[in-house]
GROMACS .gro file of C-alpha atoms in nm:
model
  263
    1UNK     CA    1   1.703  -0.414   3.435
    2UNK     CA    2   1.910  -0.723   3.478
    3UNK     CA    3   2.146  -0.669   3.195
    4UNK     CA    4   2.177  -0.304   3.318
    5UNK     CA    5   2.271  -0.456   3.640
    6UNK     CA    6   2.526  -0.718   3.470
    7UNK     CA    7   2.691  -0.404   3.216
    8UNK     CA    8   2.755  -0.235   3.574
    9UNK     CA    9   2.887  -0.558   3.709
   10UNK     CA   10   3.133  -0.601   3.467
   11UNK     CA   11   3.239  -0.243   3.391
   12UNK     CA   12   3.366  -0.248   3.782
   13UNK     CA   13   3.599  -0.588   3.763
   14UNK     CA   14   3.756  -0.374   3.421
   15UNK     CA   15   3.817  -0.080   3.608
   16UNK     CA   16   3.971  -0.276   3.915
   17UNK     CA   17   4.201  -0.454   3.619
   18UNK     CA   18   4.249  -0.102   3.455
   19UNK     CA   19   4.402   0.024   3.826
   20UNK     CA   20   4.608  -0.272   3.867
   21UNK     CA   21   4.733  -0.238   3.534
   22UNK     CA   22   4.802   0.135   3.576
   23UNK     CA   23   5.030   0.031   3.935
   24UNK     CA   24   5.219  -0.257   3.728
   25UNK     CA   25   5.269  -0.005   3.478
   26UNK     CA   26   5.423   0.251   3.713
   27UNK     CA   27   5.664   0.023   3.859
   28UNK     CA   28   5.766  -0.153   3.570
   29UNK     CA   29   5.878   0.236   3.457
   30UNK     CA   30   6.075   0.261   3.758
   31UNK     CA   31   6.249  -0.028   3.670
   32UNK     CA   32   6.362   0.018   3.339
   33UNK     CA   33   6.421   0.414   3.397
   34UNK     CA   34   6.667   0.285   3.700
   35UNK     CA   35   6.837   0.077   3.405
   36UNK     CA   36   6.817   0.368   3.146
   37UNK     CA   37   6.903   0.060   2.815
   38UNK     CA   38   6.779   0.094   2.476
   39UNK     CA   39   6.601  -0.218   2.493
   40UNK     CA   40   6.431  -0.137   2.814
   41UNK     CA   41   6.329   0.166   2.671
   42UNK     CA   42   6.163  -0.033   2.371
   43UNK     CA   43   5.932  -0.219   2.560
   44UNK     CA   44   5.924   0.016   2.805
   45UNK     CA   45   5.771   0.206   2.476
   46UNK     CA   46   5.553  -0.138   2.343
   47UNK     CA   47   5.420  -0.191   2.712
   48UNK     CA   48   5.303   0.201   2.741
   49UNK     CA   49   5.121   0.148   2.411
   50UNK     CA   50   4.930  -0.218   2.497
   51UNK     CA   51   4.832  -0.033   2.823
   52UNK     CA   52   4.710   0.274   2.626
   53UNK     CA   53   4.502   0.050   2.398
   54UNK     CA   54   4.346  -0.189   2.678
   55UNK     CA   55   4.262   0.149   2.867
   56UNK     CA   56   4.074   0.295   2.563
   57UNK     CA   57   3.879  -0.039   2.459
   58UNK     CA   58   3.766  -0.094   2.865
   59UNK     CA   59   3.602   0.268   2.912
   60UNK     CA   60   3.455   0.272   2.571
   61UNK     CA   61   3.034   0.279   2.567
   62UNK     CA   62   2.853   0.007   2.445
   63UNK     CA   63   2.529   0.195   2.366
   64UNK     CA   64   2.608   0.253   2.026
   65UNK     CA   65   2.594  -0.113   1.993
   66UNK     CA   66   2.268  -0.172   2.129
   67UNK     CA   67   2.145   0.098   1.934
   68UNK     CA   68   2.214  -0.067   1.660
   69UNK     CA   69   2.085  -0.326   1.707
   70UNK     CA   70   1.724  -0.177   1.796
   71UNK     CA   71   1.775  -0.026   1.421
   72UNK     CA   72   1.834  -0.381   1.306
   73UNK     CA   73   1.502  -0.469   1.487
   74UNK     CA   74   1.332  -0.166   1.340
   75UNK     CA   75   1.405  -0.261   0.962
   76UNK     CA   76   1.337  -0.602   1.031
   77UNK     CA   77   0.960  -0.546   1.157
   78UNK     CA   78   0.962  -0.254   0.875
   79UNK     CA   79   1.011  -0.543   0.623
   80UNK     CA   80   0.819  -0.794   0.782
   81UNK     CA   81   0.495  -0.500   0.799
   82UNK     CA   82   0.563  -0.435   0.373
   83UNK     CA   83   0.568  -0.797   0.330
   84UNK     CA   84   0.260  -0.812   0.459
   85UNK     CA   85   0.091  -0.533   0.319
   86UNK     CA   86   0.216  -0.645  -0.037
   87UNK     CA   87   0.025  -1.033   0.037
   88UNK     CA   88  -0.347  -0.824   0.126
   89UNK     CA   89  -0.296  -0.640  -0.145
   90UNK     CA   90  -0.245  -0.934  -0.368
   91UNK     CA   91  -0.490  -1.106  -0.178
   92UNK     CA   92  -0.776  -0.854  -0.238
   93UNK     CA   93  -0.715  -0.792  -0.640
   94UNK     CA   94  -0.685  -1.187  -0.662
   95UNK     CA   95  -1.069  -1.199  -0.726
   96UNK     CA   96  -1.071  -0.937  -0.919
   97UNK     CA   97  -0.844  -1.115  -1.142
   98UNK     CA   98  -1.033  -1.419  -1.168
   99UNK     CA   99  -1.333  -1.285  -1.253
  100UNK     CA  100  -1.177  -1.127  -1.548
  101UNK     CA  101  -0.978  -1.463  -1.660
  102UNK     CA  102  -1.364  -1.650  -1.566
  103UNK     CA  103  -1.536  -1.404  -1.788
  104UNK     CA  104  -1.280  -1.423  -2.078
  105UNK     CA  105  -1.297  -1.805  -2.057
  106UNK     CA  106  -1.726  -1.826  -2.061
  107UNK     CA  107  -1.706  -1.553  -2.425
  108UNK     CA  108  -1.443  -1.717  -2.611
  109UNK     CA  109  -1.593  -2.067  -2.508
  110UNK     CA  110  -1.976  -1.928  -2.625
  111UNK     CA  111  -1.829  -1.775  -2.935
  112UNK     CA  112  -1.667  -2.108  -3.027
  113UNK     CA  113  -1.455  -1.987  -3.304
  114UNK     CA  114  -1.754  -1.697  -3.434
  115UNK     CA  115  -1.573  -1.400  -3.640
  116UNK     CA  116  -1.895  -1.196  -3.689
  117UNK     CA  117  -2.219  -1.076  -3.461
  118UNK     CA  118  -2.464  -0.839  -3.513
  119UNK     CA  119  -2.686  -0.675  -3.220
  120UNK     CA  120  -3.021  -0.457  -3.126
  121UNK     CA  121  -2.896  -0.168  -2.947
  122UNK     CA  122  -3.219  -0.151  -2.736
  123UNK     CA  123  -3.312  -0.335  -2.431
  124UNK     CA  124  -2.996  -0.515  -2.495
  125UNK     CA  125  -2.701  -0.232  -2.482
  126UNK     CA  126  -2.924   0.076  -2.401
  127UNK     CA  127  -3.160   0.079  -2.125
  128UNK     CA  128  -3.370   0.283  -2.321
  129UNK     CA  129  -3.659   0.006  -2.502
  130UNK     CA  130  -3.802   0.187  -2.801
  131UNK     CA  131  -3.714   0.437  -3.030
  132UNK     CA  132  -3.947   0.710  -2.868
  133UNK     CA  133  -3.713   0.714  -2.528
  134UNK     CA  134  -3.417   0.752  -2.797
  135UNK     CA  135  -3.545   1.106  -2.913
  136UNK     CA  136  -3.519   1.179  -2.554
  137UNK     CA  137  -3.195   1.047  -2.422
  138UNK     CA  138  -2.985   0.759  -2.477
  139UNK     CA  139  -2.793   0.561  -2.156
  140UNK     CA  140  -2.570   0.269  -2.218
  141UNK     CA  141  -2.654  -0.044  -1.958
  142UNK     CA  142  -2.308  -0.044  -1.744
  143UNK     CA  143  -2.338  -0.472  -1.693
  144UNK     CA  144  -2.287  -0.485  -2.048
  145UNK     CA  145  -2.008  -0.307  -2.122
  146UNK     CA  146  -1.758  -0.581  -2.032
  147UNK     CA  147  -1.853  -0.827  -2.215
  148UNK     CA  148  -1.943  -0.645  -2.513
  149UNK     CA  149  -1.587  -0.544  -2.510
  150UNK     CA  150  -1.429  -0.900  -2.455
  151UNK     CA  151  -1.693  -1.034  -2.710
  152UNK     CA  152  -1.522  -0.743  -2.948
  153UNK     CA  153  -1.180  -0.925  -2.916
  154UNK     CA  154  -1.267  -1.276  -3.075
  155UNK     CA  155  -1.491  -1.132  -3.357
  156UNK     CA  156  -1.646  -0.816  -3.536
  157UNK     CA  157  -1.937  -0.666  -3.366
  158UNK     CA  158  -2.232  -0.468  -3.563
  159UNK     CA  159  -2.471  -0.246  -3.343
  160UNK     CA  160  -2.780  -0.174  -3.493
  161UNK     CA  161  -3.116  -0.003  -3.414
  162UNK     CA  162  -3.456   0.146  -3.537
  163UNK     CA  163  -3.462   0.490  -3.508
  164UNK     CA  164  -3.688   0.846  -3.569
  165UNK     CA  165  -3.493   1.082  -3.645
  166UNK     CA  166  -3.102   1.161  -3.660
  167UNK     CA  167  -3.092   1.342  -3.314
  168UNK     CA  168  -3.155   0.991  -3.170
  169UNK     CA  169  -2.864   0.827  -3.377
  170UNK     CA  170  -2.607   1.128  -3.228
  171UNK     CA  171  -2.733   1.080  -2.837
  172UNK     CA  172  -2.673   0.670  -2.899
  173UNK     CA  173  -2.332   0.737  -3.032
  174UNK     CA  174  -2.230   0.998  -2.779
  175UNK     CA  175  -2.392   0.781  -2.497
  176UNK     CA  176  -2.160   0.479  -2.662
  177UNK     CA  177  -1.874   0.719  -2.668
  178UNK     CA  178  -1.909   0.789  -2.311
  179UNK     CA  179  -1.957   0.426  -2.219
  180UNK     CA  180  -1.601   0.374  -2.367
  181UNK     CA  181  -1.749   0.131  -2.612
  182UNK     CA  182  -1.576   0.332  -2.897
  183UNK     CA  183  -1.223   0.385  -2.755
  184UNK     CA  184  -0.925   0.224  -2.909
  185UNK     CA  185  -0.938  -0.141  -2.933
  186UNK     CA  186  -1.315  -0.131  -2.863
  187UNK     CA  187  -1.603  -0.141  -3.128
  188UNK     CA  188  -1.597   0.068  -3.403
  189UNK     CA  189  -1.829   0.335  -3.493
  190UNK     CA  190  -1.910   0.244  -3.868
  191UNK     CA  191  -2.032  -0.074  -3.738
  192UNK     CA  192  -2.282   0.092  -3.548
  193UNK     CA  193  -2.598   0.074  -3.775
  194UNK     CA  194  -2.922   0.307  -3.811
  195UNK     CA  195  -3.288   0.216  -4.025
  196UNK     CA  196  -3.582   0.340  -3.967
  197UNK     CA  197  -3.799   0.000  -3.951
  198UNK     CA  198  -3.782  -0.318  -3.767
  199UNK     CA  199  -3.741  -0.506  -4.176
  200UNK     CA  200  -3.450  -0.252  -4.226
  201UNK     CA  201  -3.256  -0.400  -3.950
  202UNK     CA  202  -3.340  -0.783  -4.116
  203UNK     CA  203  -3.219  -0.626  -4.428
  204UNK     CA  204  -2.878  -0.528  -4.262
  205UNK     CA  205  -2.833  -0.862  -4.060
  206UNK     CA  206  -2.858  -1.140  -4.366
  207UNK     CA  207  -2.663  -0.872  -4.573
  208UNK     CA  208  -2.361  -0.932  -4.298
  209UNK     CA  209  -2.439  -1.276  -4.248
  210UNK     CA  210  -2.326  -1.305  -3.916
  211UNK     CA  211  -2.257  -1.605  -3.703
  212UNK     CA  212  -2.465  -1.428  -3.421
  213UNK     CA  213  -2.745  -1.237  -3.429
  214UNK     CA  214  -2.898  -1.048  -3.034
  215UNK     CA  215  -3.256  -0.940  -3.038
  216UNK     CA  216  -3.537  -0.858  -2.814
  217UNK     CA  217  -3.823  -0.909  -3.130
  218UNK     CA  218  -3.890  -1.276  -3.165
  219UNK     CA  219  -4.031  -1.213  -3.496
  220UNK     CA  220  -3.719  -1.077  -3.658
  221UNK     CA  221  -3.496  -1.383  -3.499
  222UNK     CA  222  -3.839  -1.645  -3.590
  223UNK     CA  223  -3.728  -1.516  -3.940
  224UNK     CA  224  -3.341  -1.494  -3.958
  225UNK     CA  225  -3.322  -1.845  -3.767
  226UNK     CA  226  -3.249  -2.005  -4.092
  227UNK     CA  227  -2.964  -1.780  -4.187
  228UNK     CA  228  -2.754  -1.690  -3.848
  229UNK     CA  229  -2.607  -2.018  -3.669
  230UNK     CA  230  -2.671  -1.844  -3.313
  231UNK     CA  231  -2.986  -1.628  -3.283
  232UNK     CA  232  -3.009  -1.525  -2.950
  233UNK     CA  233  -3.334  -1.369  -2.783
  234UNK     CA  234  -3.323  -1.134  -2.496
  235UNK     CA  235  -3.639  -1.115  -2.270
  236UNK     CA  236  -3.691  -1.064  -1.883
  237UNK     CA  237  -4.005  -1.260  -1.992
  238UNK     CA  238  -3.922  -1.543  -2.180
  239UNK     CA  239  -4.101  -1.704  -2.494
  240UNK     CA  240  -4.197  -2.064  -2.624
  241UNK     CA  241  -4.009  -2.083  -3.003
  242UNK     CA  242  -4.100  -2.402  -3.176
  243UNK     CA  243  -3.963  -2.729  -3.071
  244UNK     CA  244  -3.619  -2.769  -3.256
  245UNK     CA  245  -3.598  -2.446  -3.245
  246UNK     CA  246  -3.202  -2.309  -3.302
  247UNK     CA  247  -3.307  -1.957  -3.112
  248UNK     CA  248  -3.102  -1.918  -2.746
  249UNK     CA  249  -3.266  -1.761  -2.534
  250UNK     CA  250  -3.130  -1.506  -2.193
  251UNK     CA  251  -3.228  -1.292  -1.988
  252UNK     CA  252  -2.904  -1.054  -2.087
  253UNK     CA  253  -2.658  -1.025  -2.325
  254UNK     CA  254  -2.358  -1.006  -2.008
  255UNK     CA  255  -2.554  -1.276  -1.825
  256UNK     CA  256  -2.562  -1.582  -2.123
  257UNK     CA  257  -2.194  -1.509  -2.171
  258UNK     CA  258  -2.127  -1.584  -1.798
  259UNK     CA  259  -2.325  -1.848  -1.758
  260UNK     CA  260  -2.171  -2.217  -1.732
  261UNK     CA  261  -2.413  -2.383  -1.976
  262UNK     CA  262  -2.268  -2.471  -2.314
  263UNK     CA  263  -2.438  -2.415  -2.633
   0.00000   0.00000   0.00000
């Protein structure tokens, strides 16, 4: 309101100049028509024109400017708003982020250096816990599949499981194909092993001699202690090996490899 009241203010002292300017002008005229010279005529000519421009500049609007400004304004605070959007969004995938980097860190630190790992496909990728449910359906634990694919990029992983018949092997590798387990740079599906007793899959574990071996039978990883570095037990239970024992021993395959501990 006051600026209104100010533009009004000084729009009347131009257009008091302007009417001066218009009765100077008319006189001046007189004059140098009265003399009728070439030179009065010239500025006669250049006075007409200063007046012409002076008239023009005092009646034009200012509005345009102001609007202009509020545009200014607009894209400013339209900036200002992305900015901001662009730091929450940052914000919120930041833990994402270091989750990922945390869980990449806690494999390769486990694996220390290990090219090769074999593992039981039940109770430790499948839900499923004996080769019975497996003629029945197959379902891939979704917790694991993260880490079995991070574990895939530091060394070669061998799946391998006890099975009845060779309708169970097909729903296990359609349920692993599902689970994206077997999708480019994942695991690779003639590394994923079938026998049809528990000794078979001993057989297939000291004939790979791998650095790692996951199992949920204590018996199989009581007798392949002496020839994998890293046997690791899986059991919601727990078990007492014998003191001096090299066997590891979790709860999960996802949660040892997330874990802080060192080996």
């Amino acid at each position: 309101m006051a600026n209104s009241q100010l533009t009004q203010q000084v729009g009347d002292i131009f257009n008091r100049l302007a009417k001066k300017f218009n009765r100077k002008f008319a006189e001046t005229v007189f004059i140098l028509v009265k003399h009728k010279r070439a030179g009065s005529l010239g500025a006669l000519a250049g006075f007409a024109i200063a007046i012409l421009l002076t008239s023009k500049f005092l009646r034009s609007p200012m509005r345009p400017w102001r609007r202009e400004q509020k545009e200014t304004g607009s894209a400013s605070s339209s900036s200002t708003l992305l900015q901001e959007s662009e730091v929450t969004s940052l914000s919120e995938s930041q833990p994402i982020e270091n989750a990922k980097c945390s869980l990449a860190q806690g494999v390769k630190k486990k694996l220390y250096g290990s090219r090769k790992m074999t593992c039981q496909l039940l109770g430790v990728i499948l839900e499923e816990r004996s080769p019975e449910e497996l003629q029945e359906h197959a379902t891939v634990r979704s917790s694991v599949v993260e880490v079995l694919l991070e574990i895939s990029k530091f060394c070669d992983i061998y799946l391998m499981e006890r099975i009845i018949d060779d309708e169970s092997g097909e729903k296990v590798m359609s349920a692993l194909q599902n689970a994206g387990l077997l999708e480019a740079g994942g695991l690779m599906k003639d590394k994923v092993l079938f026998c049809s007793t528990e000794n078979g899959r001993s057989s297939f574990v000291r004939q790979l001699e791998p650095d790692w071996h996951v199992d949920t039978n204590p018996e199989i990883l009581s007798q392949l202690s002496r020839f994998v570095r890293n046997p690791l037990y899986i059991s919601s239970a727990g078990s007492s090996f014998a003191s001096g024992s090299n066997i590891l021993i979790s709860t999960s395959l996802e949660l040892y490899f997330s874990e802080e501990s060192t080996l």
